[in-house]
């Protein structure tokens, strides 16, 4: 069975930074841009984003800043059209398997035609820029995910690692 097709992969390195635990939004943004360039479509067509989402100030603020920059510039003023979640709120941080766990969540959502919820999260951190002014909303319950026929259902997965390795 084919549950999904990966159209683009973007990677980057933050290079020399302040520490291995302090990701940089510029590096994550570069990985996002490379992924969508390789995919041949823009992030404005993505309806579900699986964030790396470590629930830490050091990780979530740079990630949301990068996602908001890349998705926001394509959305032309549209707000809260893309569900955003992270599997980590359900299973914890799986270290090197985090990206694979996020990919599995996305594939099951595609297969079952359901926007999967992110549990144990009601409100985003107050350290993040205002979610209501972004392209994203936190999906806290399962919702039907049916294509309108104009384009296929699309999702993305971010996975960021130690030393500034960024993948989308």
Coordinates of C-alpha atoms in Angstrom, one line a residue:
X1 CA 0.0 0.0 0.0
X2 CA 1.1 3.5 -0.7
X3 CA 0.0 5.9 2.1
X4 CA 1.8 9.0 0.8
X5 CA 4.3 10.3 -1.6
X6 CA 7.3 12.5 -0.5
X7 CA 7.6 15.2 -3.1
X8 CA 10.4 17.3 -1.6
X9 CA 13.0 17.2 1.1
X10 CA 14.9 20.2 2.4
X11 CA 17.9 20.2 4.6
X12 CA 20.3 22.7 6.0
X13 CA 22.8 23.2 8.8
X14 CA 22.9 26.1 11.2
X15 CA 26.7 26.0 11.0
X16 CA 28.6 27.4 14.0
X17 CA 26.1 28.7 16.5
X18 CA 26.0 29.4 20.2
X19 CA 25.4 25.8 21.2
X20 CA 24.1 22.5 19.9
X21 CA 20.8 23.1 21.7
X22 CA 20.1 26.5 20.3
X23 CA 18.6 26.2 16.8
X24 CA 18.5 29.2 14.5
X25 CA 15.4 30.2 12.6
X26 CA 17.4 31.1 9.5
X27 CA 18.7 27.5 9.1
X28 CA 15.2 26.1 9.6
X29 CA 13.8 28.6 7.1
X30 CA 16.4 27.5 4.5
X31 CA 15.4 23.8 4.9
X32 CA 11.7 24.7 4.5
X33 CA 12.4 26.7 1.3
X34 CA 14.5 23.9 -0.1
X35 CA 11.8 21.4 0.6
X36 CA 9.1 23.4 -1.2
X37 CA 11.4 24.2 -4.2
X38 CA 12.1 20.5 -4.6
X39 CA 8.4 19.6 -4.2
X40 CA 7.3 21.9 -6.9
X41 CA 4.5 23.5 -4.9
X42 CA 4.3 26.1 -2.2
X43 CA 3.5 25.9 1.5
X44 CA 0.2 27.6 0.9
X45 CA -1.1 24.3 -0.4
X46 CA -0.2 22.4 2.9
X47 CA -3.1 21.8 5.2
X48 CA -1.3 20.0 8.0
X49 CA 2.1 20.6 9.5
X50 CA 3.8 18.3 11.9
X51 CA 6.3 20.4 13.9
X52 CA 9.4 19.2 15.6
X53 CA 7.7 20.8 18.6
X54 CA 10.0 20.1 21.6
X55 CA 7.9 22.3 23.9
X56 CA 11.0 24.3 24.8
X57 CA 11.7 28.0 24.5
X58 CA 15.0 27.2 22.8
X59 CA 13.3 25.0 20.2
X60 CA 9.7 26.1 19.6
X61 CA 10.3 29.8 19.2
X62 CA 12.9 29.5 16.3
X63 CA 10.8 26.7 14.7
X64 CA 7.6 28.7 14.8
X65 CA 9.4 31.9 13.6
X66 CA 10.7 30.0 10.5
X67 CA 7.4 28.3 9.8
X68 CA 5.5 31.6 10.1
X69 CA 8.0 33.4 7.8
X70 CA 7.8 30.8 5.0
X71 CA 4.1 29.9 5.2
X72 CA 3.1 33.5 6.0
X73 CA 4.7 35.1 3.0
X74 CA 2.8 32.6 0.7
X75 CA -0.6 33.0 2.4
X76 CA -1.3 36.6 1.3
X77 CA -2.9 37.6 4.6
X78 CA -4.9 34.4 5.1
X79 CA -4.9 33.3 8.8
X80 CA -5.2 30.0 10.5
X81 CA -5.6 27.7 7.5
X82 CA -3.0 25.1 8.4
X83 CA -3.4 22.7 11.3
X84 CA -0.1 22.4 13.3
X85 CA 0.8 19.7 15.8
X86 CA 3.5 17.6 17.2
X87 CA 3.5 13.9 18.1
X88 CA 5.7 14.6 21.0
X89 CA 2.8 15.7 23.2
X90 CA 1.5 12.2 22.8
X91 CA 4.6 10.0 23.0
X92 CA 7.4 12.1 24.3
X93 CA 10.6 13.0 22.5
X94 CA 11.9 10.0 20.6
X95 CA 15.3 11.5 19.9
X96 CA 16.6 10.3 16.6
X97 CA 13.3 8.7 15.7
X98 CA 11.3 11.9 16.1
X99 CA 11.0 12.7 12.4
X100 CA 9.9 9.1 11.7
X101 CA 7.2 9.3 14.4
X102 CA 6.0 12.6 12.9
X103 CA 6.0 11.1 9.4
X104 CA 4.0 8.1 10.6
X105 CA 1.4 10.4 12.2
X106 CA 1.0 12.3 8.9
X107 CA 0.7 9.1 6.8
X108 CA -2.0 7.8 9.1
X109 CA -3.9 11.1 8.8
X110 CA -3.6 10.9 5.0
X111 CA -4.7 7.2 4.9
X112 CA -7.7 7.7 7.2
X113 CA -8.6 11.2 5.8
X114 CA -8.4 12.7 9.3
X115 CA -6.5 15.7 10.5
X116 CA -5.0 14.1 13.6
X117 CA -5.1 15.9 16.9
X118 CA -2.3 17.1 19.1
X119 CA -3.3 16.2 22.6
X120 CA -2.3 17.8 25.9
X121 CA -2.0 21.2 24.2
X122 CA -4.8 23.7 24.5
X123 CA -2.9 27.0 24.0
X124 CA 0.5 27.7 22.4
X125 CA 3.3 29.1 24.6
X126 CA 3.0 32.8 25.3
X127 CA 6.7 33.0 24.1
X128 CA 5.5 32.4 20.5
X129 CA 4.3 35.1 18.2
X130 CA 0.5 35.3 18.3
X131 CA -1.0 32.2 16.7
X132 CA -4.1 34.1 15.6
X133 CA -2.0 36.3 13.3
X134 CA -0.3 33.3 11.7
X135 CA -1.3 30.7 9.0
X136 CA -1.5 28.1 11.8
X137 CA -3.9 26.8 14.4
X138 CA -3.3 24.0 17.0
X139 CA -5.5 21.1 16.0
X140 CA -6.7 19.7 19.3
X141 CA -9.3 17.2 18.0
X142 CA -9.7 14.8 15.1
X143 CA -11.4 16.4 12.1
X144 CA -12.4 15.1 8.7
X145 CA -9.7 15.8 6.1
X146 CA -11.4 15.7 2.7
X147 CA -9.9 17.1 -0.5
X148 CA -12.0 19.7 -2.3
X149 CA -10.7 18.3 -5.6
X150 CA -8.6 21.3 -6.5
X151 CA -5.5 19.8 -5.1
X152 CA -4.4 16.7 -3.2
X153 CA -4.3 16.7 0.6
X154 CA -0.8 17.8 1.6
X155 CA 1.2 17.7 4.8
X156 CA 4.7 18.5 6.0
X157 CA 7.0 17.2 8.7
X158 CA 9.9 19.1 10.3
X159 CA 12.7 17.4 12.1
X160 CA 15.5 19.3 13.7
X161 CA 18.5 17.8 15.5
X162 CA 21.5 18.5 17.6
X163 CA 24.2 20.7 16.2
X164 CA 21.8 22.6 14.0
X165 CA 20.7 19.9 11.5
X166 CA 17.4 20.9 9.9
X167 CA 15.1 18.8 7.8
X168 CA 11.6 19.4 6.3

